[in-house]
Short mmCIF file of C-alpha atoms and ligand atoms in Angstrom, two decimals:
data_model
loop_
_atom_site.label_atom_id
_atom_site.label_comp_id
_atom_site.label_asym_id
_atom_site.label_seq_id
_atom_site.Cartn_x
_atom_site.Cartn_y
_atom_site.Cartn_z
CA MET A 1 -56.03 -100.12 33.30
CA ARG A 2 -56.33 -96.49 33.40
CA ILE A 3 -59.04 -95.42 36.07
CA LEU A 4 -60.79 -92.20 37.23
CA VAL A 5 -61.59 -92.34 40.81
CA THR A 6 -63.96 -89.16 41.73
CA GLY A 7 -63.85 -87.92 45.19
CA ALA A 8 -60.27 -89.48 45.36
CA ALA A 9 -59.11 -87.43 48.50
CA GLY A 10 -62.13 -88.72 50.41
CA PHE A 11 -61.91 -91.59 53.27
CA LEU A 12 -62.88 -94.29 50.81
CA GLY A 13 -61.58 -92.82 47.59
CA SER A 14 -58.21 -92.55 49.02
CA HIS A 15 -57.76 -95.93 50.13
CA LEU A 16 -59.33 -96.99 46.69
CA CYS A 17 -56.69 -95.09 44.89
CA ASP A 18 -53.95 -96.85 47.14
CA ARG A 19 -55.29 -100.28 46.18
CA LEU A 20 -55.90 -99.63 42.61
CA ILE A 21 -52.24 -98.44 42.14
CA ALA A 22 -51.14 -101.65 44.29
CA LEU A 23 -52.97 -103.61 41.54
CA GLY A 24 -50.72 -102.00 38.77
CA HIS A 25 -53.32 -99.65 37.50
CA SER A 26 -52.94 -96.11 36.93
CA VAL A 27 -55.39 -93.61 38.47
CA VAL A 28 -56.56 -90.20 37.74
CA GLY A 29 -57.95 -88.73 41.11
CA MET A 30 -60.40 -86.23 40.97
CA ASP A 31 -61.72 -84.29 44.01
CA ASN A 32 -63.01 -80.58 44.70
CA LEU A 33 -61.86 -80.97 48.30
CA ILE A 34 -65.06 -79.54 50.03
CA THR A 35 -65.12 -82.68 52.32
CA GLY A 36 -62.07 -84.56 50.82
CA ASN A 37 -58.58 -84.08 52.49
CA PRO A 38 -55.28 -83.55 50.35
CA LYS A 39 -53.59 -85.17 53.38
CA ASN A 40 -55.32 -88.59 52.65
CA VAL A 41 -53.47 -88.68 49.31
CA ALA A 42 -50.28 -86.61 50.20
CA HIS A 43 -48.17 -89.57 49.40
CA LEU A 44 -49.62 -90.03 45.99
CA THR A 45 -49.04 -86.62 44.76
CA ARG A 46 -45.65 -87.34 43.01
CA HIS A 47 -46.54 -90.91 42.36
CA PRO A 48 -46.08 -91.89 38.61
CA ALA A 49 -48.98 -93.87 38.30
CA VAL A 50 -51.25 -90.92 39.32
CA THR A 51 -52.79 -87.75 37.67
CA TRP A 52 -54.75 -85.21 39.91
CA ILE A 53 -57.32 -83.01 38.77
CA GLU A 54 -58.62 -80.63 41.32
CA GLN A 55 -62.33 -80.12 40.04
CA ASP A 56 -66.03 -80.33 40.97
CA VAL A 57 -67.58 -83.31 39.41
CA SER A 58 -70.73 -81.56 39.29
CA ARG A 59 -69.52 -79.40 36.60
CA PHE A 60 -68.37 -80.57 33.13
CA ILE A 61 -65.44 -82.93 33.56
CA ALA A 62 -62.94 -83.56 30.90
CA VAL A 63 -60.11 -86.05 31.10
CA ASP A 64 -57.42 -86.38 28.41
CA GLY A 65 -56.53 -89.67 27.19
CA PRO A 66 -58.36 -93.03 27.40
CA LEU A 67 -60.26 -94.45 30.45
CA ASP A 68 -60.80 -98.06 31.11
CA GLY A 69 -62.95 -97.43 34.36
CA VAL A 70 -64.76 -94.54 36.34
CA LEU A 71 -65.51 -95.09 39.83
CA HIS A 72 -67.76 -92.55 41.22
CA PHE A 73 -67.11 -91.98 44.82
CA ALA A 74 -67.62 -88.08 45.20
CA SER A 75 -70.21 -86.88 47.70
CA PRO A 76 -70.27 -85.66 51.06
CA ALA A 77 -71.17 -88.83 53.02
CA SER A 78 -71.54 -87.88 56.49
CA PRO A 79 -74.85 -86.89 57.99
CA VAL A 80 -73.09 -83.72 59.19
CA ASP A 81 -71.58 -83.00 55.98
CA TYR A 82 -74.55 -83.59 53.83
CA LEU A 83 -76.73 -81.24 56.40
CA LYS A 84 -73.97 -78.40 55.61
CA PHE A 85 -73.65 -78.92 51.88
CA PRO A 86 -77.38 -80.14 50.98
CA ILE A 87 -77.24 -78.38 47.68
CA GLN A 88 -73.86 -79.70 46.65
CA THR A 89 -74.98 -83.34 47.96
CA LEU A 90 -78.00 -83.19 45.52
CA LYS A 91 -76.00 -81.87 42.69
CA VAL A 92 -73.21 -84.22 42.97
CA GLY A 93 -75.48 -87.34 43.06
CA ALA A 94 -77.45 -85.95 40.30
CA LEU A 95 -75.27 -83.69 38.01
CA GLY A 96 -72.11 -85.31 39.37
CA THR A 97 -73.52 -88.70 38.42
CA HIS A 98 -74.47 -87.72 35.08
CA ASN A 99 -70.91 -86.22 34.18
CA ALA A 100 -69.30 -89.14 35.36
CA LEU A 101 -71.45 -91.58 33.47
CA GLY A 102 -71.30 -89.40 30.08
CA LEU A 103 -67.48 -89.53 30.37
CA ALA A 104 -67.60 -93.44 30.98
CA LYS A 105 -69.89 -93.48 27.75
CA ALA A 106 -67.41 -91.24 26.01
CA LYS A 107 -64.25 -93.13 27.05
CA ARG A 108 -66.23 -96.62 26.61
CA ALA A 109 -65.08 -97.03 30.14
CA ARG A 110 -66.70 -99.35 32.73
CA PHE A 111 -68.50 -97.57 35.44
CA LEU A 112 -69.14 -98.12 39.20
CA LEU A 113 -71.32 -95.94 41.44
CA ALA A 114 -70.54 -95.88 44.98
CA SER A 115 -74.03 -95.92 46.55
CA THR A 116 -75.29 -96.50 50.19
CA SER A 117 -77.20 -98.24 52.60
CA GLU A 118 -79.12 -95.04 52.96
CA VAL A 119 -81.28 -95.98 49.83
CA TYR A 120 -82.90 -98.21 52.19
CA GLY A 121 -83.78 -95.37 54.68
CA ASP A 122 -85.15 -96.24 57.89
CA PRO A 123 -85.73 -99.91 56.79
CA GLN A 124 -88.64 -101.73 57.49
CA GLU A 125 -87.18 -105.09 56.50
CA HIS A 126 -84.32 -106.57 58.19
CA PRO A 127 -81.56 -107.33 57.34
CA GLN A 128 -81.63 -105.38 53.98
CA SER A 129 -81.22 -107.32 50.81
CA GLU A 130 -80.91 -105.82 47.52
CA ALA A 131 -84.51 -106.64 46.72
CA TYR A 132 -85.70 -104.16 49.51
CA TRP A 133 -86.82 -100.65 48.04
CA GLY A 134 -86.37 -98.89 50.92
CA HIS A 135 -88.45 -96.36 53.15
CA VAL A 136 -87.09 -92.68 52.70
CA ASN A 137 -88.38 -89.25 53.70
CA PRO A 138 -87.80 -87.25 50.62
CA ILE A 139 -88.45 -84.17 52.22
CA GLY A 140 -86.52 -84.59 55.52
CA PRO A 141 -82.78 -83.57 55.89
CA ARG A 142 -81.08 -86.66 55.24
CA GLY A 143 -83.36 -86.85 52.01
CA VAL A 144 -80.66 -84.94 50.12
CA TYR A 145 -78.37 -87.70 50.35
CA ASP A 146 -80.95 -90.37 50.47
CA GLU A 147 -82.72 -89.37 47.02
CA ALA A 148 -79.13 -88.21 45.51
CA LYS A 149 -78.02 -91.79 45.73
CA ARG A 150 -81.40 -93.24 44.52
CA PHE A 151 -81.48 -90.84 41.56
CA ALA A 152 -77.80 -91.86 40.87
CA GLU A 153 -78.87 -95.37 40.96
CA ALA A 154 -81.75 -94.93 38.55
CA LEU A 155 -79.49 -92.72 36.31
CA THR A 156 -76.89 -95.47 36.07
CA MET A 157 -79.46 -98.07 35.20
CA ALA A 158 -80.79 -95.74 32.45
CA TYR A 159 -77.27 -95.58 31.06
CA HIS A 160 -76.90 -99.34 31.18
CA ARG A 161 -80.46 -99.81 29.50
CA SER A 162 -80.42 -97.02 26.92
CA HIS A 163 -76.58 -96.87 26.07
CA GLY A 164 -75.49 -100.42 27.10
CA LEU A 165 -72.92 -99.01 29.36
CA ASP A 166 -71.19 -101.44 31.55
CA THR A 167 -72.21 -100.36 34.98
CA ARG A 168 -71.93 -101.48 38.69
CA ILE A 169 -73.64 -100.28 41.68
CA VAL A 170 -72.33 -101.17 45.24
CA ARG A 171 -74.40 -99.98 48.21
CA ILE A 172 -71.96 -99.18 50.88
CA PHE A 173 -72.93 -99.70 54.47
CA ASN A 174 -71.27 -97.90 57.38
CA THR A 175 -67.43 -98.30 56.93
CA TYR A 176 -64.50 -96.80 59.50
CA GLY A 177 -60.88 -96.84 59.78
CA PRO A 178 -58.09 -94.70 59.27
CA ARG A 179 -58.42 -91.51 57.40
CA MET A 180 -61.73 -90.52 58.59
CA ARG A 181 -61.75 -87.14 59.65
CA PRO A 182 -61.60 -86.30 63.55
CA HIS A 183 -64.49 -84.24 62.96
CA ASP A 184 -66.16 -86.15 60.33
CA GLY A 185 -69.32 -86.39 62.78
CA ARG A 186 -69.87 -90.20 62.27
CA VAL A 187 -70.11 -92.35 65.40
CA VAL A 188 -66.89 -94.25 65.09
CA SER A 189 -64.66 -91.41 64.76
CA ASN A 190 -66.80 -89.19 67.19
CA LEU A 191 -66.57 -91.89 69.89
CA ILE A 192 -62.95 -92.58 69.42
CA VAL A 193 -61.84 -88.84 69.21
CA GLN A 194 -63.87 -88.05 72.61
CA ALA A 195 -62.63 -91.12 74.31
CA LEU A 196 -59.03 -90.41 73.61
CA ARG A 197 -59.43 -86.62 74.66
CA GLY A 198 -61.07 -87.77 77.81
CA GLU A 199 -64.27 -86.10 76.70
CA PRO A 200 -67.78 -87.33 77.30
CA LEU A 201 -69.04 -90.03 74.56
CA THR A 202 -72.04 -88.81 72.62
CA VAL A 203 -74.71 -91.27 72.24
CA TYR A 204 -77.62 -90.16 70.28
CA GLY A 205 -81.06 -91.09 71.53
CA ASP A 206 -80.97 -93.96 73.95
CA GLY A 207 -78.40 -95.82 72.22
CA SER A 208 -80.40 -98.79 71.17
CA GLN A 209 -80.44 -97.91 67.08
CA THR A 210 -78.20 -100.48 65.41
CA ARG A 211 -75.49 -100.14 62.86
CA SER A 212 -72.94 -102.81 61.11
CA PHE A 213 -69.55 -101.40 60.96
CA CYS A 214 -67.25 -102.48 58.09
CA TYR A 215 -63.58 -102.00 58.42
CA VAL A 216 -62.23 -100.18 55.13
CA ASP A 217 -59.81 -102.47 54.00
CA ASP A 218 -62.59 -105.24 53.77
CA LEU A 219 -64.70 -102.57 52.08
CA ILE A 220 -61.98 -101.72 49.37
CA GLN A 221 -61.54 -105.24 48.47
CA GLY A 222 -65.11 -105.71 47.98
CA VAL A 223 -65.19 -102.69 45.86
CA VAL A 224 -62.39 -104.09 43.80
CA LEU A 225 -64.17 -107.35 43.21
CA ALA A 226 -67.39 -105.73 42.33
CA PHE A 227 -65.55 -103.54 39.60
CA GLU A 228 -63.83 -106.69 38.27
CA ARG A 229 -66.66 -109.22 38.25
CA ALA A 230 -70.10 -107.95 39.52
CA GLY A 231 -72.96 -107.70 37.25
CA TRP A 232 -75.22 -104.35 36.74
CA ASP A 233 -77.50 -105.59 39.73
CA PRO A 234 -76.81 -103.58 43.14
CA VAL A 235 -74.38 -105.54 45.62
CA ASN A 236 -74.54 -104.59 49.42
CA LEU A 237 -71.13 -104.16 50.80
CA GLY A 238 -70.91 -104.06 54.31
CA ASN A 239 -70.13 -106.14 57.57
CA PRO A 240 -73.13 -108.20 58.72
CA GLY A 241 -72.16 -108.17 62.39
CA GLU A 242 -74.76 -105.70 63.94
CA PHE A 243 -74.32 -103.51 67.30
CA THR A 244 -76.28 -101.10 68.90
CA VAL A 245 -74.64 -97.65 69.48
CA ARG A 246 -74.25 -98.05 73.19
CA GLU A 247 -72.57 -101.47 72.57
CA LEU A 248 -70.00 -99.47 70.41
CA ALA A 249 -69.43 -96.66 72.90
CA ASP A 250 -68.66 -99.47 75.59
CA LEU A 251 -66.31 -101.27 73.07
CA VAL A 252 -64.60 -97.76 72.56
CA LEU A 253 -64.36 -97.24 76.05
CA GLY A 254 -62.83 -100.50 76.86
CA LEU A 255 -60.35 -100.58 74.00
CA THR A 256 -59.18 -96.86 74.55
CA GLY A 257 -59.10 -97.60 78.32
CA SER A 258 -60.67 -94.12 78.60
CA SER A 259 -62.71 -92.95 81.70
CA SER A 260 -64.77 -90.72 79.84
CA ARG A 261 -68.63 -91.01 80.79
CA VAL A 262 -71.48 -91.68 78.08
CA VAL A 263 -74.05 -88.78 77.32
CA PHE A 264 -77.28 -89.03 75.82
CA GLN A 265 -78.10 -86.41 73.17
CA PRO A 266 -81.18 -86.04 70.83
CA LEU A 267 -81.68 -88.44 68.04
CA PRO A 268 -81.06 -86.95 64.43
CA VAL A 269 -84.42 -86.43 62.45
CA ASP A 270 -85.08 -89.62 60.54
CA ASP A 271 -82.12 -91.63 61.97
CA PRO A 272 -82.45 -95.23 60.90
CA LYS A 273 -83.26 -97.48 63.88
CA GLN A 274 -81.41 -100.29 62.52
CA ARG A 275 -79.30 -101.40 59.53
CA ARG A 276 -77.70 -104.68 58.76
CA PRO A 277 -76.62 -105.75 55.24
CA ASP A 278 -77.73 -109.04 53.76
CA ILE A 279 -74.62 -110.03 52.01
CA SER A 280 -75.73 -113.21 50.41
CA ARG A 281 -75.37 -111.58 46.84
CA ALA A 282 -71.84 -110.39 47.51
CA LYS A 283 -70.81 -113.73 48.64
CA ARG A 284 -72.18 -115.52 45.74
CA VAL A 285 -71.26 -113.08 42.80
CA LEU A 286 -67.98 -111.83 44.23
CA GLY A 287 -66.72 -114.34 46.79
CA TRP A 288 -66.54 -111.75 49.15
CA GLU A 289 -67.35 -111.38 53.01
CA PRO A 290 -65.51 -109.27 55.51
CA THR A 291 -62.62 -110.66 57.31
CA VAL A 292 -61.73 -108.03 60.11
CA ASN A 293 -64.03 -108.11 63.13
CA LEU A 294 -65.20 -104.82 64.91
CA GLU A 295 -62.86 -105.22 67.78
CA ASP A 296 -59.58 -105.64 65.54
CA GLY A 297 -60.87 -102.74 63.31
CA LEU A 298 -61.47 -100.58 66.07
CA ARG A 299 -57.95 -101.17 67.41
CA ARG A 300 -56.41 -100.29 64.25
CA THR A 301 -58.48 -97.23 64.00
CA ILE A 302 -57.56 -96.04 67.45
CA ALA A 303 -54.07 -96.35 66.73
CA TYR A 304 -54.51 -93.95 63.86
CA PHE A 305 -56.26 -91.54 65.87
CA ARG A 306 -53.84 -91.71 68.64
CA GLU A 307 -51.14 -91.03 66.04
CA LEU A 308 -53.02 -88.18 64.58
CA ALA A 309 -53.25 -86.59 67.66
CA ALA A 310 -49.82 -86.83 68.70
N1 UDP E 1 -74.28 -91.39 66.79
C1 UDP E 1 -74.17 -91.18 67.91
N2 UDP E 1 -73.12 -90.40 68.40
C2 UDP E 1 -72.37 -89.48 67.49
C3 UDP E 1 -72.57 -89.86 66.22
C4 UDP E 1 -73.57 -90.63 65.67
O1 UDP E 1 -75.05 -91.94 68.81
O2 UDP E 1 -71.40 -88.96 68.09
C5 UDP E 1 -75.51 -92.24 66.32
C6 UDP E 1 -76.29 -91.86 65.10
O3 UDP E 1 -77.69 -90.83 65.54
C7 UDP E 1 -76.62 -92.94 64.32
C8 UDP E 1 -75.53 -93.85 64.64
O4 UDP E 1 -74.68 -93.41 65.55
O5 UDP E 1 -77.76 -93.47 64.92
C9 UDP E 1 -74.61 -93.84 63.14
O6 UDP E 1 -74.46 -92.77 62.72
P1 UDP E 1 -73.20 -91.91 61.67
O7 UDP E 1 -73.42 -90.61 61.60
O8 UDP E 1 -72.14 -92.68 61.92
O9 UDP E 1 -73.87 -92.71 60.40
P2 UDP E 1 -75.44 -93.05 59.86
O10 UDP E 1 -75.57 -94.56 59.76
O11 UDP E 1 -76.36 -92.42 60.50
O12 UDP E 1 -75.46 -92.47 58.40
#
């Protein structure tokens, strides 16, 4: 197949490109590089199965030749990024998704939206299944990402219902692994980088908030299976193992052997108190569940950041 990946130079987009190429597909990679990193795909720039387009998907996009699939991964995705680029975040979720859907329709391609656990906001149901409608503050600082992705889901469903487009929606929970940026701002990369530098580990709030962390290889496997065999219903993809941020900090300290101390900083506005995916649907429909536990995944991620710093 010939597949367009938007956000191809990002953390997830670049791993996705690697996997699609390994499966024998050819890839058109699109990115405007506002949060993507060309180094993530430097090994692919001359690959015969890859075409690169440096472009903002929020503006009209044109791709020559046929396409069988459009996987829409472009968006700032870290809280620090979507706070820095709030309007771009809203635009890529809205206009970018519209353009990507329009292109998929014109090419008669299958469309997959990379949505997010943030559509559940600060959830009042736990764990979160796809049937939960969410608890989002539309005017809070995180609203730019949450509402953009909620709109993107609505638009995807509208294209499915009105145009019969073959669509998929995956709701991606916290994911970590190699190619996260050292200054990405997310908890796993922050804590690892701080521990390796001997700097204090910044835990926001009292560290009792929970997250469920999925290793990137597992996540990408879920995305590929969803593209191949999911229906139009949204599917949660994440690792149901749930940890407090404080537990994560202790794990990182243990695995890095760092003697950094932990410092507590204010909790960001609207920071969700708990998050854990119910992955029953992914298990049933995709035959998928994560295989890499947090300790193993952290070891691999720490190795990556050590090498990056060397
Ligand atoms: N967090 C933290 N220290 C950091 C960065 C994040 O304690 O240096 C917390 C953050 O407040 C949140 C959790 O870790 O409760 C996960 O944050 P992240 O930005 O990774 O992703 P989110 O799930 O909030 O989108």
